[in-house]
CSV table of C-alpha atoms and ligand atoms in Angstrom, one decimal:
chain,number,residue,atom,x,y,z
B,1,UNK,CA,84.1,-0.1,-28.9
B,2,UNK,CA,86.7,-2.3,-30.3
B,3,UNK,CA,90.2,0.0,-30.7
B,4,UNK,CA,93.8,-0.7,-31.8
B,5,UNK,CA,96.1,-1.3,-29.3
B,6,UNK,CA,100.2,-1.3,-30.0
B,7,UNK,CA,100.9,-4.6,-27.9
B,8,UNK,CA,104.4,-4.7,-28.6
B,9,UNK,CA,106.9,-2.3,-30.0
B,10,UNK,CA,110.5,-2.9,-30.8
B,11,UNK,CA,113.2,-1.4,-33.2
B,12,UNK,CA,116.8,-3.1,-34.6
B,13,UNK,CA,119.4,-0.3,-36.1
B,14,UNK,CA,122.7,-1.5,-37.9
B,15,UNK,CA,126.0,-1.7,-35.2
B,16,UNK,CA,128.3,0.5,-37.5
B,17,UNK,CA,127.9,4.0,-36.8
B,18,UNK,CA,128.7,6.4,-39.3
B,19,UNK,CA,129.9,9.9,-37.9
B,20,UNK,CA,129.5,13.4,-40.0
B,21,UNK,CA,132.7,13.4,-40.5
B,22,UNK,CA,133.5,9.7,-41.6
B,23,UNK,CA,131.2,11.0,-44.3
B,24,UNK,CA,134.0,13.5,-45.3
B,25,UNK,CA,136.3,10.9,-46.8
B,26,UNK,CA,133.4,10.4,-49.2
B,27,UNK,CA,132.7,14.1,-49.9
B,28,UNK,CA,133.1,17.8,-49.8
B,29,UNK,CA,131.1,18.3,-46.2
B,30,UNK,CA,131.4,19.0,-43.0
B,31,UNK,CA,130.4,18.1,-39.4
B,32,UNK,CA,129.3,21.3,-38.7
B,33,UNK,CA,127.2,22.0,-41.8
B,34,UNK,CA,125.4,18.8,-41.5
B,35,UNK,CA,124.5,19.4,-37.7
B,36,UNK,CA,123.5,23.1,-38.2
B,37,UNK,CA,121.2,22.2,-41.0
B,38,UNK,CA,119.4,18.9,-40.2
B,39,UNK,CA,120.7,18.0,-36.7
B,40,UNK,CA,122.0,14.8,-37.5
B,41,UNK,CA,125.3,13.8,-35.3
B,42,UNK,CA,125.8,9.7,-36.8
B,43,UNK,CA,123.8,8.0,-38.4
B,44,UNK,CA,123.6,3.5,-38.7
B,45,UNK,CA,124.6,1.4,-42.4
B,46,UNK,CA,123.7,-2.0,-42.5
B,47,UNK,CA,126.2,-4.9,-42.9
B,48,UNK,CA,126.2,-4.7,-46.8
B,49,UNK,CA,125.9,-8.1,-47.0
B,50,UNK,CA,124.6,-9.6,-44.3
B,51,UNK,CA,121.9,-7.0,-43.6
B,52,UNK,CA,118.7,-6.3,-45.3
B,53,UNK,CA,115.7,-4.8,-45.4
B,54,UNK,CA,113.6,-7.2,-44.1
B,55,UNK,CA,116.0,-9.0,-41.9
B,56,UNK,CA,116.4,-5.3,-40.0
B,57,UNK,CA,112.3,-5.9,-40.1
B,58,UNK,CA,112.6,-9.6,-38.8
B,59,UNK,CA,115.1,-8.3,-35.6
B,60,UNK,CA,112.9,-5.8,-35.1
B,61,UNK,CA,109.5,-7.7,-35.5
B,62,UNK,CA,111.1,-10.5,-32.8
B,63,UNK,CA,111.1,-8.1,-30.2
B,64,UNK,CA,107.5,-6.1,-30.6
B,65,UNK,CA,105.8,-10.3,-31.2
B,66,UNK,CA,107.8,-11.1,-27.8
B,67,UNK,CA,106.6,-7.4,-25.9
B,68,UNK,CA,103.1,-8.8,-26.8
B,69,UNK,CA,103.7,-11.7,-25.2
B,70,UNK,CA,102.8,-13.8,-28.3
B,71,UNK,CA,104.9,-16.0,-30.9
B,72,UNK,CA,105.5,-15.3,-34.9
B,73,UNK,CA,102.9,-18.2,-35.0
B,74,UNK,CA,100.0,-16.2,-33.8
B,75,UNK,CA,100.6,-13.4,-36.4
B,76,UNK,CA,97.2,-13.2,-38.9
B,77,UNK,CA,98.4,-10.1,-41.0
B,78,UNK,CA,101.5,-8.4,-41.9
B,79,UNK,CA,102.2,-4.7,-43.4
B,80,UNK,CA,105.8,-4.0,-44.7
B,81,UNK,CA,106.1,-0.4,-44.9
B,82,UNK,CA,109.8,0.8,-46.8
B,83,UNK,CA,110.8,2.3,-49.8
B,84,UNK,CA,113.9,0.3,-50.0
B,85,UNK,CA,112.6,-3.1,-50.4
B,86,UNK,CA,115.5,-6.4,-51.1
B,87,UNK,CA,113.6,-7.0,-54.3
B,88,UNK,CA,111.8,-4.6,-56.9
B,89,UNK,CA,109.6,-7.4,-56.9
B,90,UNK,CA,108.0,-9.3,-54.2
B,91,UNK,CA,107.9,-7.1,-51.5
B,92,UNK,CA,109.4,-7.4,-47.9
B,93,UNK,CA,106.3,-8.4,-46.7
B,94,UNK,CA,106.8,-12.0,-48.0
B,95,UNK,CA,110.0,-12.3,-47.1
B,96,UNK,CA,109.8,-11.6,-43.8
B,97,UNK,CA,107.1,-14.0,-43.5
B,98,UNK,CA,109.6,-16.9,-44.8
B,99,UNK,CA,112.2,-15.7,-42.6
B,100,UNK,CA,110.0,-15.9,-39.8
B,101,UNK,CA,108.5,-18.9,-40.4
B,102,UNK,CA,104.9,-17.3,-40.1
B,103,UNK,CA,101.8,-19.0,-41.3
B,104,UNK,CA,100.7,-18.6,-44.8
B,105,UNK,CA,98.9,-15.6,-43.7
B,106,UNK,CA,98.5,-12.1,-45.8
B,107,UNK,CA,101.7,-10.3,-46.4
B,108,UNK,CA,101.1,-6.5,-47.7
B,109,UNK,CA,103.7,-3.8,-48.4
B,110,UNK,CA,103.4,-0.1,-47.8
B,111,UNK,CA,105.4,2.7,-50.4
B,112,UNK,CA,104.7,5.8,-48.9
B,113,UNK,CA,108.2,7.0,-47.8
B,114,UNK,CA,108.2,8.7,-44.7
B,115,UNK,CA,104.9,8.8,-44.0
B,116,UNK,CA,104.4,4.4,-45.1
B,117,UNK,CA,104.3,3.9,-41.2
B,118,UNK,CA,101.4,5.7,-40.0
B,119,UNK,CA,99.9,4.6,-43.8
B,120,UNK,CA,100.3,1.0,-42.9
B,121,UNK,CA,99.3,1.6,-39.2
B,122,UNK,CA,96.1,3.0,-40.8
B,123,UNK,CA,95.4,0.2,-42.7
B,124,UNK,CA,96.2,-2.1,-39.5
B,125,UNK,CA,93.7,-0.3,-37.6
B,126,UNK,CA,90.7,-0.7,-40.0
B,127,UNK,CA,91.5,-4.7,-40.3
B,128,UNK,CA,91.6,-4.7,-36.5
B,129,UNK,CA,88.5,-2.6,-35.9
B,130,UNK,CA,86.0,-4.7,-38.4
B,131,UNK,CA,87.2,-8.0,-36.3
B,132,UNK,CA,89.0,-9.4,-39.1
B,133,UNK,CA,92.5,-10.0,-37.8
B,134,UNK,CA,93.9,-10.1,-34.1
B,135,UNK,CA,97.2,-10.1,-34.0
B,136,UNK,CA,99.0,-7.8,-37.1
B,137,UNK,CA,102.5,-7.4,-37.5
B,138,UNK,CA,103.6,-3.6,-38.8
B,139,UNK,CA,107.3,-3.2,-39.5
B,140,UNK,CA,109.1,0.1,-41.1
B,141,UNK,CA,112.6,-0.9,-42.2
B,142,UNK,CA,115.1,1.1,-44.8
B,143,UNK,CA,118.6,0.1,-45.7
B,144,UNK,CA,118.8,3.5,-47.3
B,145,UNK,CA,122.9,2.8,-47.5
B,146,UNK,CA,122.6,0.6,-50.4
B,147,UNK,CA,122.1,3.3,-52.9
B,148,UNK,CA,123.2,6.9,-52.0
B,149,UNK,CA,125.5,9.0,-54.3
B,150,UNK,CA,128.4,9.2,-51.8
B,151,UNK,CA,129.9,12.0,-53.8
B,152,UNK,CA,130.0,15.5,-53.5
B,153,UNK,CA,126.9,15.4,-55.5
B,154,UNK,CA,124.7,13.6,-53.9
B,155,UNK,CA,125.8,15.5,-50.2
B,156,UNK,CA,122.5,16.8,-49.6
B,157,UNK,CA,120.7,14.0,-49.4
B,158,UNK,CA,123.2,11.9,-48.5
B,159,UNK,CA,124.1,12.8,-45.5
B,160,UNK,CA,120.6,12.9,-44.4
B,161,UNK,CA,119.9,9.5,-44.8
B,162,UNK,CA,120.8,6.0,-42.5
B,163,UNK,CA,119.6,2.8,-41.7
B,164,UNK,CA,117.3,0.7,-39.4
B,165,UNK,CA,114.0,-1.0,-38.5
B,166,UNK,CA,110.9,-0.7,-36.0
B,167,UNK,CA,107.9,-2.9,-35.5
B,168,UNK,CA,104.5,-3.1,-33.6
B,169,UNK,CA,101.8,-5.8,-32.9
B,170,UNK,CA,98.2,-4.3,-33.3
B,171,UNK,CA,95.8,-5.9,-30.9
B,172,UNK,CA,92.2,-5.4,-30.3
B,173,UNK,CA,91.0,-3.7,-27.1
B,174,UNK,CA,87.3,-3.0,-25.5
B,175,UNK,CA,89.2,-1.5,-22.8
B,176,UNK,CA,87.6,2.0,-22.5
B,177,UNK,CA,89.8,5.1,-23.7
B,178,UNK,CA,93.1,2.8,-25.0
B,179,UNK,CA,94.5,2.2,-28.9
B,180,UNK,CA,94.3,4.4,-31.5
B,181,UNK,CA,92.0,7.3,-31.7
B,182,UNK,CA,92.0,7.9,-35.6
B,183,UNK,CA,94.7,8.3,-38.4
B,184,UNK,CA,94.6,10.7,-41.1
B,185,UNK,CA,95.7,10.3,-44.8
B,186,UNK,CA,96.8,13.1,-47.1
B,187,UNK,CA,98.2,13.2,-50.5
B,188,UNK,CA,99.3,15.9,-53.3
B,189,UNK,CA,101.2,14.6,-56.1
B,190,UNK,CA,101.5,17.7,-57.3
B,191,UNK,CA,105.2,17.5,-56.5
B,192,UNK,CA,105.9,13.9,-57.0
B,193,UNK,CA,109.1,14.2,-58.1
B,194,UNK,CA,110.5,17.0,-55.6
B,195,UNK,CA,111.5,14.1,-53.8
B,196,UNK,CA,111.9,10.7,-55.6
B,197,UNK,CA,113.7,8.1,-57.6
B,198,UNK,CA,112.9,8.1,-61.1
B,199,UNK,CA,114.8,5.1,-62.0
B,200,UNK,CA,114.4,2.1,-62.3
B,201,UNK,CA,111.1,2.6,-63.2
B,202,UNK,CA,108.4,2.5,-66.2
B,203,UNK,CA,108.3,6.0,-66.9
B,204,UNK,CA,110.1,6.9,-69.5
B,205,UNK,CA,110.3,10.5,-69.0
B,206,UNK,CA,105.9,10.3,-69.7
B,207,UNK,CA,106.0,12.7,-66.7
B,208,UNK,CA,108.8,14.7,-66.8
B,209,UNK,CA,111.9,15.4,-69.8
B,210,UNK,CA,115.3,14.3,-69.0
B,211,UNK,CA,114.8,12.3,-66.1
B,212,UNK,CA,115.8,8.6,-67.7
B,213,UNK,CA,118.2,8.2,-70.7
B,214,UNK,CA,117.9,5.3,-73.0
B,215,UNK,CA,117.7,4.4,-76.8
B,216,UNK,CA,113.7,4.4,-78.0
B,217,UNK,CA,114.8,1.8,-80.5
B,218,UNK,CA,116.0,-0.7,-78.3
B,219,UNK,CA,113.0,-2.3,-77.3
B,220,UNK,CA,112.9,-3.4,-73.4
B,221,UNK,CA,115.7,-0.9,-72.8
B,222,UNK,CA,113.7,1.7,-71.1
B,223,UNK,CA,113.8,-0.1,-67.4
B,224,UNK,CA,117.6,-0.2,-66.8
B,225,UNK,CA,119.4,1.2,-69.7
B,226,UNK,CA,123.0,1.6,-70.2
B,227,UNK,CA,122.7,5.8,-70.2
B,228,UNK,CA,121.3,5.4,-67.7
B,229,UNK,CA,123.8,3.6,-65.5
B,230,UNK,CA,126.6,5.3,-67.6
B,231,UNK,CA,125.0,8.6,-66.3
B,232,UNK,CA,124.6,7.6,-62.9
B,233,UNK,CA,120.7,8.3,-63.0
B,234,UNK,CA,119.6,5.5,-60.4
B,235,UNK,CA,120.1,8.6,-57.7
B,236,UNK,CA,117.1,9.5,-55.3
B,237,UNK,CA,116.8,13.4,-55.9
B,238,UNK,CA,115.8,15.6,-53.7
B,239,UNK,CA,114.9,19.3,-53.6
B,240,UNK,CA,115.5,20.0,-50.0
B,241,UNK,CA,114.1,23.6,-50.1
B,242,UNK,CA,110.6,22.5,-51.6
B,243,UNK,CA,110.5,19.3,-48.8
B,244,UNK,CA,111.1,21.9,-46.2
B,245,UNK,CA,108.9,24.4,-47.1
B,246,UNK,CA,105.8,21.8,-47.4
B,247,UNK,CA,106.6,19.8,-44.5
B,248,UNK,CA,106.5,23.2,-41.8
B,249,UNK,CA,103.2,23.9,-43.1
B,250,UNK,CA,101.6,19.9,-43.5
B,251,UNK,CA,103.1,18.8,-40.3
B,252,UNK,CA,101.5,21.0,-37.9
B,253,UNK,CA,97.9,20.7,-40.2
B,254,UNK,CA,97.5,17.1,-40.0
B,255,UNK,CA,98.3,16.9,-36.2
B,256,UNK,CA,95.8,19.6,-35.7
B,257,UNK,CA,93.5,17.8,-37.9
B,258,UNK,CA,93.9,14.3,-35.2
B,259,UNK,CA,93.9,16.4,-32.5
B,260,UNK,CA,90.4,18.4,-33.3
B,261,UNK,CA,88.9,14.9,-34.4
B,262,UNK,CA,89.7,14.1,-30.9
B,263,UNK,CA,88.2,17.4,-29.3
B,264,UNK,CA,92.1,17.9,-27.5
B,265,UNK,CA,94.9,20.5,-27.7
B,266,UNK,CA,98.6,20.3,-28.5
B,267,UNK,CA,98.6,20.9,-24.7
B,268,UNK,CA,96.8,17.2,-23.9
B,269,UNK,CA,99.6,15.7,-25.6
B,270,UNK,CA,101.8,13.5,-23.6
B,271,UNK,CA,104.4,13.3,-26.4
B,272,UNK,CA,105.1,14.3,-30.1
B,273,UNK,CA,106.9,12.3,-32.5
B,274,UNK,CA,107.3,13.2,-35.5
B,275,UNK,CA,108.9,11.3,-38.6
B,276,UNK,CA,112.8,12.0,-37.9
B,277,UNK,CA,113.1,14.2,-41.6
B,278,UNK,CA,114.9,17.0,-40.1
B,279,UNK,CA,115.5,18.0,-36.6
B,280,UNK,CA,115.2,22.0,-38.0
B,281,UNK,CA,111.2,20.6,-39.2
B,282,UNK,CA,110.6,19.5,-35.7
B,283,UNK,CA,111.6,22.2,-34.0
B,284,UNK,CA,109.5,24.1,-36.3
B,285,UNK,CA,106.7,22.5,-35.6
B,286,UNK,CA,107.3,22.5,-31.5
B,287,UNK,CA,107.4,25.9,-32.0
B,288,UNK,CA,104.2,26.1,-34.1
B,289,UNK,CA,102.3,24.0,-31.6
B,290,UNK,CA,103.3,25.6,-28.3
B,291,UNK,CA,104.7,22.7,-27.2
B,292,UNK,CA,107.4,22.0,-24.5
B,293,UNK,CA,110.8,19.9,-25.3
B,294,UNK,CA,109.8,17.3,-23.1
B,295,UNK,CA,106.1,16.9,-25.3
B,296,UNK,CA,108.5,16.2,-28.4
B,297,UNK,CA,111.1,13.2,-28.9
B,298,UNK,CA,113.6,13.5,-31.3
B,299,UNK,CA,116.2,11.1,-32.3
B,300,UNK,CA,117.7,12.2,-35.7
B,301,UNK,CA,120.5,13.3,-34.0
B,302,UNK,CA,121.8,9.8,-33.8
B,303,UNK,CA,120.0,7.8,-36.3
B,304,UNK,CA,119.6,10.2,-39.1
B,305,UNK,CA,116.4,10.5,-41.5
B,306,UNK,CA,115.1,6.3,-41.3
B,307,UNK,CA,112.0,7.2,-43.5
B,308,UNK,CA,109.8,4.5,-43.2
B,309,UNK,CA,111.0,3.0,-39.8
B,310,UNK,CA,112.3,6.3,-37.8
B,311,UNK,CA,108.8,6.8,-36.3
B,312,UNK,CA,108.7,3.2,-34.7
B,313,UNK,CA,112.1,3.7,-34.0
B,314,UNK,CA,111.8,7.0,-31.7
B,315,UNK,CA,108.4,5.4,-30.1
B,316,UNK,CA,109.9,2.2,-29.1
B,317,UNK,CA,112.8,4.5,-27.8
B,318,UNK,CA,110.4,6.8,-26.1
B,319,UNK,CA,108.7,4.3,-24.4
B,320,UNK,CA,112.1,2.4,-23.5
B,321,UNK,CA,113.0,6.1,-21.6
B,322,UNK,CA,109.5,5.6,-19.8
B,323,UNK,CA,108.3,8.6,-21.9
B,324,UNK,CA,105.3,6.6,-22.8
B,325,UNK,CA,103.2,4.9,-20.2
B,326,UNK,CA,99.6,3.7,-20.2
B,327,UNK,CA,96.9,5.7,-20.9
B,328,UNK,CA,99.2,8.7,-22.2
B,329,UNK,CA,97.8,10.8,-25.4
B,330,UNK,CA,101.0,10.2,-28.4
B,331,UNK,CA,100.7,11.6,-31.9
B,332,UNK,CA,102.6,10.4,-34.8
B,333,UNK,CA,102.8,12.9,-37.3
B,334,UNK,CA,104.8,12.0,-40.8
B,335,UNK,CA,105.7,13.9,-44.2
B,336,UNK,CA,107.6,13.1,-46.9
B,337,UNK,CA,107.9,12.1,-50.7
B,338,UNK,CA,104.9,11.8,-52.6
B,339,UNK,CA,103.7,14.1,-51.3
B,340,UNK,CA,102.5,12.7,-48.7
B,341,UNK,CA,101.6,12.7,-45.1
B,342,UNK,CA,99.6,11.7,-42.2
B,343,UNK,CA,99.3,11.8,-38.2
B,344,UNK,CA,97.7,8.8,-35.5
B,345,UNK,CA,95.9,10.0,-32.0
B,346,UNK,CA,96.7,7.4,-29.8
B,347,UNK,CA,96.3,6.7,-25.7
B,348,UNK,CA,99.0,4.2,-25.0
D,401,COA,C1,118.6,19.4,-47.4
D,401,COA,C2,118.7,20.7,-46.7
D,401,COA,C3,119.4,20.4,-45.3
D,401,COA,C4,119.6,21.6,-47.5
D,401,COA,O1,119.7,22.8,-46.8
D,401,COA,P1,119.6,24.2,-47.7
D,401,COA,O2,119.7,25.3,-46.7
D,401,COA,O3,118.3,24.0,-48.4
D,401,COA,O4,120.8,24.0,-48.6
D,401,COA,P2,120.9,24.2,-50.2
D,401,COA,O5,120.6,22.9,-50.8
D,401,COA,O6,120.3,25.5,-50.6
D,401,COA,O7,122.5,24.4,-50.2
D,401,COA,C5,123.1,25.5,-49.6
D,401,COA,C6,124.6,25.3,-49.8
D,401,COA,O8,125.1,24.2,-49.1
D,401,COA,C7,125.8,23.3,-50.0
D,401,COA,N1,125.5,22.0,-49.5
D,401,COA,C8,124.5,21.1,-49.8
D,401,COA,N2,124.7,20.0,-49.1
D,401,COA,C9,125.8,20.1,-48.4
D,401,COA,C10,126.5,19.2,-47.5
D,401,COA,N3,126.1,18.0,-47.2
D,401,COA,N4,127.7,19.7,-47.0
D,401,COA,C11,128.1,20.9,-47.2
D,401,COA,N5,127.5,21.8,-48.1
D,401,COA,C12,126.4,21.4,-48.6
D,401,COA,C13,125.1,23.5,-51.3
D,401,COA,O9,125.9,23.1,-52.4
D,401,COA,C14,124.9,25.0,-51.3
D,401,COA,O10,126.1,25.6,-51.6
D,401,COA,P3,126.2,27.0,-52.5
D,401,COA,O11,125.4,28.0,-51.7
D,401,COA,O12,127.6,27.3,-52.6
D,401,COA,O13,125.5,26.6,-53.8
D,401,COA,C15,117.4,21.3,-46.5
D,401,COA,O14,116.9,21.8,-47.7
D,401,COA,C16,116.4,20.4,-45.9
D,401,COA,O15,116.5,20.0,-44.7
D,401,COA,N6,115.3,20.1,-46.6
D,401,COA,C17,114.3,19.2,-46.1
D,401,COA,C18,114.9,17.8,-46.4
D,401,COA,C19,114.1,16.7,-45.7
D,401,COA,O16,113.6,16.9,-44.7
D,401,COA,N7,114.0,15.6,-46.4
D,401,COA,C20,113.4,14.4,-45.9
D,401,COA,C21,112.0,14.6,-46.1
D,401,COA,S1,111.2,13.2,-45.5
């Protein structure tokens, strides 16, 4: 039976680290709050400049396409999973392919927040398993620092949130009990905007009052209006209570769900690793399942909350501590803004 196999894996995070208390200058916080309620230590910002999105995907990509032993040539298909793209419009996707001089193969971005890796792994697996492509690229990249509301504001979310990149190259393998198992896809948009930014965007408050201000008799104004900027209502928003209280319940269903598709136990697993949203989640969910420290990695404490890319991140991390080897049962487990969320059985 023809699987998925991660061939490569590799992961690029920004050189400056920003401490808790750097963030202090900025607003009213503290070191201590921060680590007592989310964990987080540092986290990375990209150059503002001369980092991107997709260039954090490109330094990534270069090492996963050189782990697999192949060259950006050999590349059929790539998926761009961020919510932070350079442009509104194309995606990353494309621009990674010009940046690294890829073929003029398919190029395909991912928005589904935190969980946009395992969605785009998911996709990657399908196109691998039907024989239709060979060698796809899967990056998750955010430069989350180019829009936060530094101010005392903004804190709760801010201080959650940093920068950085991971990629894999999907293979095809026949080799018995290897690649992944199965993914799992979940949505509920019931709560679409507990965790979102409104604006820019085409709503124009359809969904929800208050949200965007602009003048209705200005036409085109609705996109990027001058109330809105005026009003500082390009934020992301977050309500951090009714993330938590989903995720504690979503994250430990969906990794059941892969793991009974798979007729195993939390106790089979080799390693957890969950989407870095909150080390306090984690530990919920560790607790939940039964399992041991050593079955879950965790690396929010240094990288912060790197939505799309912070699940590539801690695998290509785990593995570079040797906390992944061959034949090993991982699951990736995500949840985030949407709602939505998602899990991947895999033997490495
Ligand atoms: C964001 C989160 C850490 C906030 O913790 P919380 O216990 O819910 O905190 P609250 O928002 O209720 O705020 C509690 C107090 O801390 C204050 N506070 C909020 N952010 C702060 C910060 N960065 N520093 C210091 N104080 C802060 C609030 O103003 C509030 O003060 P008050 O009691 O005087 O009004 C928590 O809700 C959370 O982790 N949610 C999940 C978020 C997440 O995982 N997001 C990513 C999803 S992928």
């Amino acid at each position: 039976m023809l699987r998925s196999l991660i061939a490569g894996i590799g992961m690029y995070v920004p050189e400056k680290v920003i401490t808790n208390q750097q963030l202090t200058q900025y607003m009213d916080t503290s070191d201590e709050w921060i680590q007592e309620r989310t964990g987080i230590k540092e986290r990375r910002y990209a150059d503002r400049t001369k980092e991107t999105t997709t260039t954090m995907g490109v330094e990534a990509s270069k090492i996963a396409i050189e782990r697999a032993g192949i060259t950006p040539n050999d590349i059929d298909f790539i998926i761009f999973a961020t919510l932070s793209p350079d442009y509104y419009f194309p995606g990353c996707g494309v621009l990674l392919q010009r940046a690294m001089q890829m073929k003029e193969i398919g190029a395909l971005d991912v928005r589904n927040q935190c969980s946009g890796f395992i969605y785009a792994l998911s996709i990657a697996d399908q196109f691998i398993k039907t024989g239709m492509y060979k060698n796809i690229l899967v990056v998750g990249s955010e430069k989350h620092s180019f829009g936060l509301d530094m101010s005392t504001r903004g804190r709760h979310v801010s201080v959650i949130f940093g920068d950085g990149a991971g990629a894999v190259v999907l293979q095809p393998t026949e080799v018995d009990n290897r690649g992944i198992l199965s993914t799992h896809l979940h949505s509920d948009g019931a709560d679409a905007e507990a965790l979102a930014m409104y604006n820019p965007g085409t709503h124009a408050n359809h969904w929800k009052e208050g949200l965007a201000d602009f003048d209705e008799s200005v036409i085109a104004d609705m996109f990027v209006s001058k109330e809105m900027v005026s009003k500082e209502q390009f934020y992301p928003f977050m309500d951090g209570q009714a993330v938590f209280k989903k995720a504690v319940v979503k994250f430990p269903e969906v990794i059941m769900e892969a793991l009974n598709k798979n007729n195993s136990a939390p106790a089979d697993l080799k390693l957890l690793v969950p989407h870095q949203a909150n080390l306090r989640i984690s530990q919920f969910v560790q607790k939940k399942l039964r399992l041991r420290d050593d079955q879950v990695y965790n690396n929010i404490q240094r990288y912060g909350n790197t939505t799309a890319a912070s699940i590539p991140i801690a695998l290509c991390e785990a593995w570079q501590e040797g906390k992944v080897e061959k034949g090993d049962l991982v699951c990736l487990a995500a949840f985030g803004s949407g709602f939505t969320w998602a899990s991947a059985l895999l033997k490495w």
